[in-house]
Structure formats: structure tokens, C-alpha cells
C-alpha atoms as a PDB file:
ATOM      1  CA  MET A   1       9.897 -14.488  35.360  1.00  0.00           C
ATOM      2  CA  LYS A   2      12.290 -16.366  33.116  1.00  0.00           C
ATOM      3  CA  VAL A   3      13.565 -16.593  29.535  1.00  0.00           C
ATOM      4  CA  GLY A   4      10.759 -17.447  27.112  1.00  0.00           C
ATOM      5  CA  ASP A   5       7.972 -15.848  29.156  1.00  0.00           C
ATOM      6  CA  VAL A   6       5.541 -13.560  27.340  1.00  0.00           C
ATOM      7  CA  VAL A   7       5.083 -10.217  29.082  1.00  0.00           C
ATOM      8  CA  GLN A   8       3.100  -7.042  28.544  1.00  0.00           C
ATOM      9  CA  PHE A   9       4.374  -3.579  29.406  1.00  0.00           C
ATOM     10  CA  ASN A  10       2.036  -1.798  31.829  1.00  0.00           C
ATOM     11  CA  GLU A  11       1.307   1.887  32.484  1.00  0.00           C
ATOM     12  CA  ASN A  12       4.670   2.318  34.269  1.00  0.00           C
ATOM     13  CA  HIS A  13       6.549   2.070  30.947  1.00  0.00           C
ATOM     14  CA  GLU A  14       6.532   4.125  27.732  1.00  0.00           C
ATOM     15  CA  TRP A  15       5.909   0.898  25.729  1.00  0.00           C
ATOM     16  CA  GLN A  16       2.668   0.274  27.658  1.00  0.00           C
ATOM     17  CA  GLY A  17       0.350  -2.246  26.027  1.00  0.00           C
ATOM     18  CA  CYS A  18       3.089  -3.889  23.916  1.00  0.00           C
ATOM     19  CA  LEU A  19       3.747  -7.610  24.198  1.00  0.00           C
ATOM     20  CA  GLY A  20       7.239  -9.069  24.235  1.00  0.00           C
ATOM     21  CA  ILE A  21       9.236 -12.172  25.092  1.00  0.00           C
ATOM     22  CA  ILE A  22      11.924 -12.229  27.769  1.00  0.00           C
ATOM     23  CA  ARG A  23      15.211 -13.021  25.997  1.00  0.00           C
ATOM     24  CA  GLU A  24      17.643 -12.596  28.893  1.00  0.00           C
ATOM     25  CA  VAL A  25      17.521 -12.365  32.688  1.00  0.00           C
ATOM     26  CA  LYS A  26      20.536 -10.915  34.485  1.00  0.00           C
ATOM     27  CA  ASP A  27      21.154 -10.514  38.205  1.00  0.00           C
ATOM     28  CA  CYS A  28      22.796  -7.105  38.547  1.00  0.00           C
ATOM     29  CA  LYS A  29      23.590  -7.677  42.249  1.00  0.00           C
ATOM     30  CA  GLU A  30      22.906  -4.389  44.086  1.00  0.00           C
ATOM     31  CA  ASN A  31      20.584  -3.077  41.347  1.00  0.00           C
ATOM     32  CA  GLY A  32      18.383  -6.194  41.196  1.00  0.00           C
ATOM     33  CA  ILE A  33      17.154  -8.282  38.278  1.00  0.00           C
ATOM     34  CA  ARG A  34      17.302  -6.879  34.723  1.00  0.00           C
ATOM     35  CA  TYR A  35      15.157  -8.312  31.925  1.00  0.00           C
ATOM     36  CA  MET A  36      15.871  -7.957  28.215  1.00  0.00           C
ATOM     37  CA  VAL A  37      12.508  -8.087  26.431  1.00  0.00           C
ATOM     38  CA  GLY A  38      12.290  -8.629  22.687  1.00  0.00           C
ATOM     39  CA  VAL A  39       9.363  -6.748  21.139  1.00  0.00           C
ATOM     40  CA  PRO A  40       8.528  -7.482  17.487  1.00  0.00           C
ATOM     41  CA  ALA A  41       8.416  -4.276  15.423  1.00  0.00           C
ATOM     42  CA  PRO A  42       6.620  -4.813  12.087  1.00  0.00           C
ATOM     43  CA  LEU A  43       8.907  -4.278   9.078  1.00  0.00           C
ATOM     44  CA  GLN A  44      11.758  -3.290  11.435  1.00  0.00           C
ATOM     45  CA  GLY A  45      12.799  -6.504  13.207  1.00  0.00           C
ATOM     46  CA  THR A  46      12.931  -6.783  16.991  1.00  0.00           C
ATOM     47  CA  ALA A  47      13.333  -3.984  19.517  1.00  0.00           C
ATOM     48  CA  PHE A  48      15.189  -5.064  22.674  1.00  0.00           C
ATOM     49  CA  ILE A  49      13.984  -3.220  25.763  1.00  0.00           C
ATOM     50  CA  PHE A  50      15.802  -3.448  29.117  1.00  0.00           C
ATOM     51  CA  VAL A  51      13.602  -3.344  32.222  1.00  0.00           C
ATOM     52  CA  MET A  52      14.620  -3.580  35.868  1.00  0.00           C
ATOM     53  CA  GLU A  53      12.441  -5.751  38.102  1.00  0.00           C
ATOM     54  CA  ASN A  54      12.028  -2.905  40.618  1.00  0.00           C
ATOM     55  CA  GLU A  55      10.462  -0.690  37.898  1.00  0.00           C
ATOM     56  CA  ASN A  56       7.328  -2.857  38.109  1.00  0.00           C
ATOM     57  CA  ALA A  57       6.765  -2.181  34.389  1.00  0.00           C
ATOM     58  CA  ILE A  58       5.994  -5.654  32.968  1.00  0.00           C
ATOM     59  CA  GLU A  59       3.280  -8.205  33.689  1.00  0.00           C
ATOM     60  CA  LEU A  60       3.573 -11.941  33.040  1.00  0.00           C
ATOM     61  CA  ILE A  61       1.138 -13.179  30.370  1.00  0.00           C
ATOM     62  CA  GLY A  62       2.348 -16.770  29.914  1.00  0.00           C
ATOM     63  CA  LYS A  63       4.951 -19.004  28.286  1.00  0.00           C
ATOM     64  CA  ALA A  64       5.781 -18.581  24.586  1.00  0.00           C
ATOM     65  CA  VAL A  65       4.851 -21.686  22.571  1.00  0.00           C
ATOM     66  CA  LEU A  66       7.222 -20.929  19.697  1.00  0.00           C
ATOM     67  CA  VAL A  67      10.477 -18.995  20.010  1.00  0.00           C
ATOM     68  CA  LEU A  68      12.711 -18.694  16.973  1.00  0.00           C
ATOM     69  CA  LYS A  69      16.396 -19.479  17.419  1.00  0.00           C
ATOM     70  CA  ASP A  70      18.911 -16.677  17.158  1.00  0.00           C
ATOM     71  CA  GLU A  71      20.653 -16.466  13.804  1.00  0.00           C
ATOM     72  CA  GLU A  72      23.978 -16.948  15.612  1.00  0.00           C
ATOM     73  CA  ASP A  73      23.000 -20.324  17.170  1.00  0.00           C
END
């Protein structure tokens, strides 16, 4: 999976059923790949959830068609 992919949290995660977009992928060497997933939270902004690849907690849904730029860019 890569930045911009849409994922869904599965039953292995407390956010199960929620959709999100991968915002960052980091290779943590001995610990494996870590994904930062942005999950829209109505009226609250975006929740950023960190998930390790070996947790097997997210499923690939597809590629996001529209991703808003960060305010800092």
C-alpha cells in the first residue's frame, strides 16, 4: 500500500469499519512498515491513526480520486 490509497480498518482494529486515506508510509526497519491513516471525523477534523503492517488491521479499498493538500504546502 502507498500514500493516497483508501483503506478500511478490519476486525483486528478498534476503528473497524472506518475508511481512511494513507497519508504516510514509513519503514521502521526491525519493526516493519508503519502507515499513518487519516480518518475524517465529522465536525472534528481528521484523526491520524498509526498502524503497523504486521497488525493486519487495514484492507486496501482503492486509490483516492481527490486528496486535499495540507495547509502547510
